mmCIF file of C-alpha atoms in Angstrom:
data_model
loop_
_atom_site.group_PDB
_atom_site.id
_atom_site.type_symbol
_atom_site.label_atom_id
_atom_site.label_comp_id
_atom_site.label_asym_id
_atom_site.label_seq_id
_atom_site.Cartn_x
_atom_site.Cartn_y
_atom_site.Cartn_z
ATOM 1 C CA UNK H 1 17.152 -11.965 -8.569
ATOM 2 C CA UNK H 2 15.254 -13.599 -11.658
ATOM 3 C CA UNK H 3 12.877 -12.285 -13.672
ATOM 4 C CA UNK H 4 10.429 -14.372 -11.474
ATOM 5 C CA UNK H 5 11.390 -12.793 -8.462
ATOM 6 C CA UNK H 6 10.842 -9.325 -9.967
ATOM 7 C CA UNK H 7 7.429 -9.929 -11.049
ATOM 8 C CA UNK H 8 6.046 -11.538 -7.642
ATOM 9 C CA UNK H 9 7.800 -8.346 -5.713
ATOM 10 C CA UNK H 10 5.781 -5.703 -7.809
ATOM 11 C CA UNK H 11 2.309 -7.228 -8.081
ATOM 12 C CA UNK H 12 0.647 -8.788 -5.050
ATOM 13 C CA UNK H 13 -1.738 -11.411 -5.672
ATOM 14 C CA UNK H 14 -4.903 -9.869 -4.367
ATOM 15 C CA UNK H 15 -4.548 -6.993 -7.096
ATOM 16 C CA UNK H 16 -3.655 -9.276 -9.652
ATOM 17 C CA UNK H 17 -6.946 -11.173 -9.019
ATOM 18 C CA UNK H 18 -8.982 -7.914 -9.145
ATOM 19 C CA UNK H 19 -7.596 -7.179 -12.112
ATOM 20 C CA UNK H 20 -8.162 -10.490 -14.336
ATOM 21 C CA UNK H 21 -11.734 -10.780 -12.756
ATOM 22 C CA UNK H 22 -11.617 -12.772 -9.811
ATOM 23 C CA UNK H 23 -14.574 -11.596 -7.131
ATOM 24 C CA UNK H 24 -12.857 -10.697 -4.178
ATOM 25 C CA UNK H 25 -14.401 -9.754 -0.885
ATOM 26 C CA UNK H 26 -13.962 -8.541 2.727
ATOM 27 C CA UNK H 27 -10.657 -9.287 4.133
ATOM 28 C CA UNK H 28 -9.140 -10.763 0.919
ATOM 29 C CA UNK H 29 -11.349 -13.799 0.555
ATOM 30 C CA UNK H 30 -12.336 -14.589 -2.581
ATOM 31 C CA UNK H 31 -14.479 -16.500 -5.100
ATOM 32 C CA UNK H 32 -12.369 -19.570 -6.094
ATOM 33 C CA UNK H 33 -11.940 -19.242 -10.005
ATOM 34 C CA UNK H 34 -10.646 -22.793 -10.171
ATOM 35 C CA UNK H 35 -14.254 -24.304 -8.958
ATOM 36 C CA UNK H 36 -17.586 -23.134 -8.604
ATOM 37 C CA UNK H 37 -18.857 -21.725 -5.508
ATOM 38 C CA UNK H 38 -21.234 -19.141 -3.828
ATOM 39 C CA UNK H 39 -19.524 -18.405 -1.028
ATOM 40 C CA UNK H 40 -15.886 -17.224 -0.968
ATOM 41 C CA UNK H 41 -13.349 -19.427 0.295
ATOM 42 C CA UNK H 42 -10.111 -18.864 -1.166
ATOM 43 C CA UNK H 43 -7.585 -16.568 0.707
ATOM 44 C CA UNK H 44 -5.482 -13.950 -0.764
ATOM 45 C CA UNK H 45 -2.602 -12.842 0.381
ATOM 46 C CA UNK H 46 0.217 -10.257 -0.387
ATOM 47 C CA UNK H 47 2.352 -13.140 -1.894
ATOM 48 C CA UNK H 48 0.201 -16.160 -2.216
ATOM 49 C CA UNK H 49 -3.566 -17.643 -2.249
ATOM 50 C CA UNK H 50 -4.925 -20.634 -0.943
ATOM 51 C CA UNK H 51 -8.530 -21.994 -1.778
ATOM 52 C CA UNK H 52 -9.540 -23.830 1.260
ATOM 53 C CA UNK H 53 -11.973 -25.681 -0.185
ATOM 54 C CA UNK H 54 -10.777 -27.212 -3.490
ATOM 55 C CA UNK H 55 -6.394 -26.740 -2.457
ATOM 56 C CA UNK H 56 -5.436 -24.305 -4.940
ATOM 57 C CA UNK H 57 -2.679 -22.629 -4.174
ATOM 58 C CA UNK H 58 0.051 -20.433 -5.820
ATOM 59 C CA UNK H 59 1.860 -16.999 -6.470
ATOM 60 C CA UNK H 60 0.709 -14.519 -8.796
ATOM 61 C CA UNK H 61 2.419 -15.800 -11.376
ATOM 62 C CA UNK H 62 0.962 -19.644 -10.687
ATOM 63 C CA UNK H 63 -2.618 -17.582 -10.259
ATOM 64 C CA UNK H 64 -1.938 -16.048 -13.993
ATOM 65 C CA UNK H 65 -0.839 -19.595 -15.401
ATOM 66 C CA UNK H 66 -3.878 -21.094 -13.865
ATOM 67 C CA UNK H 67 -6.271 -18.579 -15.154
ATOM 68 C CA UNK H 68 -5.571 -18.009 -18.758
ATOM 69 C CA UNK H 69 -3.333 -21.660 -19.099
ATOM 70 C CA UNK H 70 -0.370 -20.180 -19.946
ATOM 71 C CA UNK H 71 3.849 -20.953 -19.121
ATOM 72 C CA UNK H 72 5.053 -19.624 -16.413
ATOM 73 C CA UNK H 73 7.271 -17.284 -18.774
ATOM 74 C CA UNK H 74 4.079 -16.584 -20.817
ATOM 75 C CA UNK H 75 2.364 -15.623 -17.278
ATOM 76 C CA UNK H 76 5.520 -13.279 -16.413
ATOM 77 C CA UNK H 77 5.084 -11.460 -19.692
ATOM 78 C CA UNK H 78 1.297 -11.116 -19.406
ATOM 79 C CA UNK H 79 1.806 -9.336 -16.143
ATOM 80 C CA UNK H 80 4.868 -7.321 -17.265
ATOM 81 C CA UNK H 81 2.650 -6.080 -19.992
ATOM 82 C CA UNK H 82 -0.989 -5.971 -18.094
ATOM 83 C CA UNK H 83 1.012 -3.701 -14.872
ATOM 84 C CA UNK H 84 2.851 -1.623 -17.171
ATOM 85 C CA UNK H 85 6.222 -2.996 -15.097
ATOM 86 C CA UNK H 86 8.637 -1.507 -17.794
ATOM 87 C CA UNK H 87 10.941 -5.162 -17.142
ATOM 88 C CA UNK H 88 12.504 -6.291 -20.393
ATOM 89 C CA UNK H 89 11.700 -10.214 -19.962
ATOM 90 C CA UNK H 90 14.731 -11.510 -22.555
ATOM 91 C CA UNK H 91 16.953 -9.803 -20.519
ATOM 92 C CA UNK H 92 18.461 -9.212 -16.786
ATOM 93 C CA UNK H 93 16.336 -7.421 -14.936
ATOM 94 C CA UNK H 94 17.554 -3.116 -14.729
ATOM 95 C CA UNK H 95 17.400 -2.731 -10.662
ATOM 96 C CA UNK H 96 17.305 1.074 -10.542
ATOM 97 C CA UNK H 97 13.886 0.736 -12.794
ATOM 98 C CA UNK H 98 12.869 -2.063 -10.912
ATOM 99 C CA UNK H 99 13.145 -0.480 -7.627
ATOM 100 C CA UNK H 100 11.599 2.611 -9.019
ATOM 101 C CA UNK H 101 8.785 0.876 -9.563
ATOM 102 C CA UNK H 102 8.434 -0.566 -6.556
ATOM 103 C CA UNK H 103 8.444 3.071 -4.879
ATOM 104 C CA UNK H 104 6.215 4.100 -6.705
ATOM 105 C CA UNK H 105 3.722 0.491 -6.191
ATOM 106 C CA UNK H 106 4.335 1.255 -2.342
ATOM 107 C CA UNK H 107 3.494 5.327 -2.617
ATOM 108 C CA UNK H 108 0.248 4.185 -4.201
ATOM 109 C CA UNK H 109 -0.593 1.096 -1.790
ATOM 110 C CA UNK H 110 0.367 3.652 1.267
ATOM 111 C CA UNK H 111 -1.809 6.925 -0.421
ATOM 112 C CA UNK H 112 -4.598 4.031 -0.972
ATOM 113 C CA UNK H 113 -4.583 2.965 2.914
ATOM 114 C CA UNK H 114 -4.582 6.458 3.816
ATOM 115 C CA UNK H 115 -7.873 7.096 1.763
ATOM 116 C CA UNK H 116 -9.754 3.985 3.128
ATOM 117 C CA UNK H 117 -8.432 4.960 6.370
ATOM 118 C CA UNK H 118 -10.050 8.438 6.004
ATOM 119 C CA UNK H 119 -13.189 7.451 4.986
ATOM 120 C CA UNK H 120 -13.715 4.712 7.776
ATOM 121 C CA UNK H 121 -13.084 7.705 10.150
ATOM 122 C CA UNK H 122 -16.207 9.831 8.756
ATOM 123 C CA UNK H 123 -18.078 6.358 8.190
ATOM 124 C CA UNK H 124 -18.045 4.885 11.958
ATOM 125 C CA UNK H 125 -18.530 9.179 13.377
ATOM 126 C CA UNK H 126 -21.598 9.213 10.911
ATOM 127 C CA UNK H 127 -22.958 5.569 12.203
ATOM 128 C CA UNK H 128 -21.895 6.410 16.102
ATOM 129 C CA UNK H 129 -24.177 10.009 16.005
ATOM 130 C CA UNK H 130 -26.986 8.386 14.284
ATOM 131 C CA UNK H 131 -27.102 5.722 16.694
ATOM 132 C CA UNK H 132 -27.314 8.301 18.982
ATOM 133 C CA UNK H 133 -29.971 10.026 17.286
ATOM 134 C CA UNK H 134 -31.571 6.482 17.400
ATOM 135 C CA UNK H 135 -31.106 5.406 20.988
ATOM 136 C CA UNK H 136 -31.499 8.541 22.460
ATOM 137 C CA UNK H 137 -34.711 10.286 21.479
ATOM 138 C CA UNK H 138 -37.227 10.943 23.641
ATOM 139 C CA UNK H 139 -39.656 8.334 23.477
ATOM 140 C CA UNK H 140 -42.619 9.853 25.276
ATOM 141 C CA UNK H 141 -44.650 11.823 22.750
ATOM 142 C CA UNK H 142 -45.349 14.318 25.652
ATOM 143 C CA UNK H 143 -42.065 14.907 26.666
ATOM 144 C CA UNK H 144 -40.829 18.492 26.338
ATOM 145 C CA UNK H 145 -38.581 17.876 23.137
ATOM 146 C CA UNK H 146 -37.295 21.521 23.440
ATOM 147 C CA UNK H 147 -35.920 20.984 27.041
ATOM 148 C CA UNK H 148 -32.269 20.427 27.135
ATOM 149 C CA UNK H 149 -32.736 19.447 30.301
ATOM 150 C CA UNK H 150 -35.014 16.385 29.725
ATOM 151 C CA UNK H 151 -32.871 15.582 26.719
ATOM 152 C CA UNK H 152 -29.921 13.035 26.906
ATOM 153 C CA UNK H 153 -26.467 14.970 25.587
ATOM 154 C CA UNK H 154 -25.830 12.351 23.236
ATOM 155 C CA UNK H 155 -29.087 12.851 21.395
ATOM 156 C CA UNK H 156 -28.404 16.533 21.388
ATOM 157 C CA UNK H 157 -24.641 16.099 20.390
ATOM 158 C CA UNK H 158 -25.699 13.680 17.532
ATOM 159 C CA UNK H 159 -28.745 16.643 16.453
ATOM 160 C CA UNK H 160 -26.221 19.389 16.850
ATOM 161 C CA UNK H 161 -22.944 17.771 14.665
ATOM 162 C CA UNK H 162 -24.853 14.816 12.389
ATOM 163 C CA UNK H 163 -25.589 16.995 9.432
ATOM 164 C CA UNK H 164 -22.165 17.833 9.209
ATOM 165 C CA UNK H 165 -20.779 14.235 9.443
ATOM 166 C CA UNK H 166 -23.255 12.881 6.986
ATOM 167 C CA UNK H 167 -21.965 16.207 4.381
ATOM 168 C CA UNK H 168 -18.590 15.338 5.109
ATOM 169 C CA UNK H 169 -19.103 11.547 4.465
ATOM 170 C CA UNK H 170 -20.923 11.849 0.945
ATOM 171 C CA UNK H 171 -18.465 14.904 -0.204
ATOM 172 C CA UNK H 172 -15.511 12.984 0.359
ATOM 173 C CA UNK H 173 -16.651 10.174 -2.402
ATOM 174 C CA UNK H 174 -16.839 12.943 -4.385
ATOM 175 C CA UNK H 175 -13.557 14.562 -3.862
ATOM 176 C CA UNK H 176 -10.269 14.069 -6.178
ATOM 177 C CA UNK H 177 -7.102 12.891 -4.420
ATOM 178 C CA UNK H 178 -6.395 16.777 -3.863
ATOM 179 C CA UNK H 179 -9.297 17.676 -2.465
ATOM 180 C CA UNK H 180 -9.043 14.354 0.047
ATOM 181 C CA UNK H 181 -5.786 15.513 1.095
ATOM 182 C CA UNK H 182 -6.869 18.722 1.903
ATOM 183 C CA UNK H 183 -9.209 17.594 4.522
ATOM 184 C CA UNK H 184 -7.121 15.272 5.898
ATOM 185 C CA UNK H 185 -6.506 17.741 9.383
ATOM 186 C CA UNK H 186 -10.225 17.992 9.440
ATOM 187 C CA UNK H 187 -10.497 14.211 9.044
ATOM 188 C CA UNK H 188 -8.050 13.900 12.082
ATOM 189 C CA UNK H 189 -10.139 16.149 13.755
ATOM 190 C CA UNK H 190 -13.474 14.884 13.313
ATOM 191 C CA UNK H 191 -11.373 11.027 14.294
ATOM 192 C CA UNK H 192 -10.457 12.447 17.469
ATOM 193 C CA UNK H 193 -14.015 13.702 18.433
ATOM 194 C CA UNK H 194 -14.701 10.306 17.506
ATOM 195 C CA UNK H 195 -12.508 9.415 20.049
ATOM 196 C CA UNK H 196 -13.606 11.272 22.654
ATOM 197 C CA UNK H 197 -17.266 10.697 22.622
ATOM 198 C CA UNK H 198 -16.290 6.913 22.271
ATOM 199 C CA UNK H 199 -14.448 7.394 25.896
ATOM 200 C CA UNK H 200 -16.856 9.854 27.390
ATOM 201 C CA UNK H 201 -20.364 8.309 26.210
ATOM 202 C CA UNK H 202 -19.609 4.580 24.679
ATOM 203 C CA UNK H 203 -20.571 3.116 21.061
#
């Protein structure tokens, strides 16, 4: 495995490009650097982009060259410096540090997923009980508000529980990585309520 090799397998290109700059959007699309646009329209992914509008198309290390026009050695060195990647470019790659690294890339990419994952859960529970709130409230300005039975469940459920989720969804911004994994069982918990109101009531 070249030196190359060992750069492309520890930095993907969409981090890269977030790094150096580039404006990068929902699903990976981006702002092409290499021509100006207002709307995104070059893909990133893990190992590659591809600008569908003006062709350009690379690996990370192409993506460096491109941006700052440098070698492609000059590019490997840039990112073994910018990453912190530890690789000593002059000479053969050490695996054991190498694939340290990479552990330690993938622990971070996996604890970032989880975290994004978390904090959709509280997100679409927060959205589903305030479109509850919404949808369901009495619309008749005589109607007996205090009546459960003249009140649809879902607007009660979403009066009784949305404090809570709206708490839980602005704390968790707040928290430190300790503090998120702490509430990850009531995170699971609050995603299968999610679940079950979902199933029992619809979106």
């Amino acid at each position: 495995m070249t030196i190359f090799d060992e750069v492309k397998s520890l930095v993907d290109v969409p981090t890269a490009a977030r790094s150096y700059g580039v404006e990068v959007h929902r699903g990976n699309m981006a702002l092409c650097p290499f021509h100006r646009e207002r709307h995104p329209s070059c893909k990133l992914y893990e190992d590659h982009y591809y600008c569908f509008a003006c062709q350009a198309h690379g690996d990370v290390i192409k993506l460096v060259q491109e941006l700052f026009g440098l070698r492609a050695i000059e590019a490997v060195k840039q990112l073994n410096s910018d990453f912190a990647l530890g690789l000593d470019v002059d000479k053969p790659p050490d695996m054991e540090a190498v694939n340290i690294r990479r552990r330690e890339i993938a622990e971070r990419k996996a604890e970032k997923a989880r975290v994004v994952h978390m904090y959709d859960v509280l997100l679409r529970y927060f959205t589903l009980l305030d479109k509850y709130k919404m949808l369901y409230d009495p619309k008749t300005p005589d109607e007996d508000r205090l009546s459960s039975a003249r009140l649809d469940r879902r607007f009660v459920y979403a009066l009784q529980n949305i404090g809570y989720a709206e708490y839980m969804l602005e704390a968790f911004n707040r928290f430190d990585k300790e503090q998120q994994a702490e509430v990850k069982l009531e995170v699971d918990r609050i995603e299968r309520e999610y679940k079950r109101c979902v199933e029992e009531w619809g979106e």
